[in-house]
Amino acid sequence: VEQLRADKKHIQSELREVTKQKGSAVSSLKKERDDLRSAVKNTQRHAAEQVREFSEKLIQLKQEQKVLLQQHEAGQAEIKTLRAESSAAAAAAEKRQTEL
């Protein structure tokens, strides 16, 4: 009977230790879970910010591209006008030269 009581006390002691370790492990796992959730939220927030910045930059670049295209087209039209004026002036000069 004494041996059974000693065994019972020993088993109860081991059970308390295992229960304590389990509680510690559960607490540790919960902390790790919370840390991971926080890291995921931070990563998502950072990614969303990067997407927003990229989108804004893309819109800005498209607007700049549109302005540059308009400037290019205006330049091309001006070159065409200047060429026509130059050709007309050359023709007029040649006509005057022939008349003289």
mmCIF file of C-alpha atoms in Angstrom:
data_model
loop_
_atom_site.group_PDB
_atom_site.id
_atom_site.type_symbol
_atom_site.label_atom_id
_atom_site.label_comp_id
_atom_site.label_asym_id
_atom_site.label_seq_id
_atom_site.Cartn_x
_atom_site.Cartn_y
_atom_site.Cartn_z
ATOM 1 C CA VAL A 1 0.000 0.000 0.000
ATOM 2 C CA GLU A 2 2.851 2.358 0.882
ATOM 3 C CA GLN A 3 4.467 1.623 -2.465
ATOM 4 C CA LEU A 4 1.205 2.367 -4.277
ATOM 5 C CA ARG A 5 0.881 5.701 -2.421
ATOM 6 C CA ALA A 6 4.463 6.595 -3.299
ATOM 7 C CA ASP A 7 3.849 5.636 -6.912
ATOM 8 C CA LYS A 8 0.630 7.668 -6.933
ATOM 9 C CA LYS A 9 2.446 10.740 -5.545
ATOM 10 C CA HIS A 10 5.229 10.288 -8.077
ATOM 11 C CA ILE A 11 2.727 9.975 -10.942
ATOM 12 C CA GLN A 12 0.811 13.021 -9.696
ATOM 13 C CA SER A 13 4.065 14.969 -9.517
ATOM 14 C CA GLU A 14 4.956 13.948 -13.077
ATOM 15 C CA LEU A 15 1.416 14.850 -14.210
ATOM 16 C CA ARG A 16 1.758 18.333 -12.672
ATOM 17 C CA GLU A 17 5.117 18.792 -14.418
ATOM 18 C CA VAL A 18 3.728 17.618 -17.766
ATOM 19 C CA THR A 19 0.686 19.883 -17.315
ATOM 20 C CA LYS A 20 2.996 22.808 -16.515
ATOM 21 C CA GLN A 21 5.118 22.060 -19.598
ATOM 22 C CA LYS A 22 1.988 21.778 -21.735
ATOM 23 C CA GLY A 23 0.768 25.157 -20.478
ATOM 24 C CA SER A 24 4.159 26.673 -21.205
ATOM 25 C CA ALA A 25 4.231 25.161 -24.676
ATOM 26 C CA VAL A 26 0.694 26.387 -25.400
ATOM 27 C CA SER A 27 1.617 29.901 -24.248
ATOM 28 C CA SER A 28 4.728 29.836 -26.396
ATOM 29 C CA LEU A 29 2.774 28.638 -29.426
ATOM 30 C CA LYS A 30 0.124 31.330 -28.902
ATOM 31 C CA LYS A 31 2.836 33.984 -28.740
ATOM 32 C CA GLU A 32 4.437 32.642 -31.928
ATOM 33 C CA ARG A 33 1.011 32.624 -33.607
ATOM 34 C CA ASP A 34 0.372 36.228 -32.565
ATOM 35 C CA ASP A 35 3.841 37.264 -33.745
ATOM 36 C CA LEU A 36 3.244 35.592 -37.100
ATOM 37 C CA ARG A 37 -0.151 37.255 -37.463
ATOM 38 C CA SER A 38 1.458 40.590 -36.730
ATOM 39 C CA ALA A 39 4.227 39.935 -39.253
ATOM 40 C CA VAL A 40 1.664 38.951 -41.900
ATOM 41 C CA LYS A 41 -0.371 42.107 -41.256
ATOM 42 C CA ASN A 42 2.755 44.254 -41.456
ATOM 43 C CA THR A 43 3.812 42.538 -44.677
ATOM 44 C CA GLN A 44 0.347 43.013 -46.176
ATOM 45 C CA ARG A 45 0.329 46.673 -45.140
ATOM 46 C CA HIS A 46 3.778 47.200 -46.652
ATOM 47 C CA ALA A 47 2.805 45.418 -49.873
ATOM 48 C CA ALA A 48 -0.375 47.497 -50.159
ATOM 49 C CA GLU A 49 1.676 50.674 -49.698
ATOM 50 C CA GLN A 50 4.121 49.572 -52.393
ATOM 51 C CA VAL A 51 1.251 48.778 -54.779
ATOM 52 C CA ARG A 52 -0.276 52.195 -54.094
ATOM 53 C CA GLU A 53 3.051 53.946 -54.699
ATOM 54 C CA PHE A 54 3.629 51.923 -57.872
ATOM 55 C CA SER A 55 0.136 52.735 -59.147
ATOM 56 C CA GLU A 56 0.618 56.443 -58.477
ATOM 57 C CA LYS A 57 3.989 56.392 -60.241
ATOM 58 C CA LEU A 58 2.488 54.522 -63.195
ATOM 59 C CA ILE A 59 -0.309 57.104 -63.519
ATOM 60 C CA GLN A 60 2.257 59.908 -63.321
ATOM 61 C CA LEU A 61 4.440 58.280 -65.988
ATOM 62 C CA LYS A 62 1.450 57.790 -68.283
ATOM 63 C CA GLN A 63 0.576 61.474 -67.914
ATOM 64 C CA GLU A 64 4.181 62.465 -68.625
ATOM 65 C CA GLN A 65 4.207 60.153 -71.646
ATOM 66 C CA LYS A 66 1.022 61.800 -72.943
ATOM 67 C CA VAL A 67 2.567 65.277 -72.566
ATOM 68 C CA LEU A 68 5.769 64.168 -74.298
ATOM 69 C CA LEU A 69 3.791 62.623 -77.141
ATOM 70 C CA GLN A 70 1.839 65.867 -77.579
ATOM 71 C CA GLN A 71 5.088 67.845 -77.580
ATOM 72 C CA HIS A 72 6.578 65.446 -80.122
ATOM 73 C CA GLU A 73 3.526 65.735 -82.381
ATOM 74 C CA ALA A 74 3.645 69.544 -82.113
ATOM 75 C CA GLY A 75 7.356 69.465 -82.983
ATOM 76 C CA GLN A 76 6.686 67.238 -85.990
ATOM 77 C CA ALA A 77 3.952 69.597 -87.184
ATOM 78 C CA GLU A 78 6.304 72.567 -86.774
ATOM 79 C CA ILE A 79 9.034 70.778 -88.749
ATOM 80 C CA LYS A 80 6.515 70.036 -91.509
ATOM 81 C CA THR A 81 5.469 73.717 -91.600
ATOM 82 C CA LEU A 82 9.080 74.908 -91.646
ATOM 83 C CA ARG A 83 9.916 72.505 -94.488
ATOM 84 C CA ALA A 84 6.941 73.746 -96.491
ATOM 85 C CA GLU A 85 7.923 77.365 -95.850
ATOM 86 C CA SER A 86 11.522 76.586 -96.794
ATOM 87 C CA SER A 87 10.449 74.878 -100.013
ATOM 88 C CA ALA A 88 8.175 77.799 -100.870
ATOM 89 C CA ALA A 89 10.975 80.289 -100.151
ATOM 90 C CA ALA A 90 13.416 78.271 -102.267
ATOM 91 C CA ALA A 91 10.912 78.131 -105.127
ATOM 92 C CA ALA A 92 10.291 81.877 -104.881
ATOM 93 C CA ALA A 93 14.030 82.566 -104.831
ATOM 94 C CA GLU A 94 14.544 80.317 -107.841
ATOM 95 C CA LYS A 95 11.701 82.082 -109.683
ATOM 96 C CA ARG A 96 13.246 85.498 -108.954
ATOM 97 C CA GLN A 97 16.618 84.217 -110.081
ATOM 98 C CA THR A 98 15.119 83.055 -113.369
ATOM 99 C CA GLU A 99 13.309 86.345 -113.866
ATOM 100 C CA LEU A 100 16.554 88.247 -113.502
#
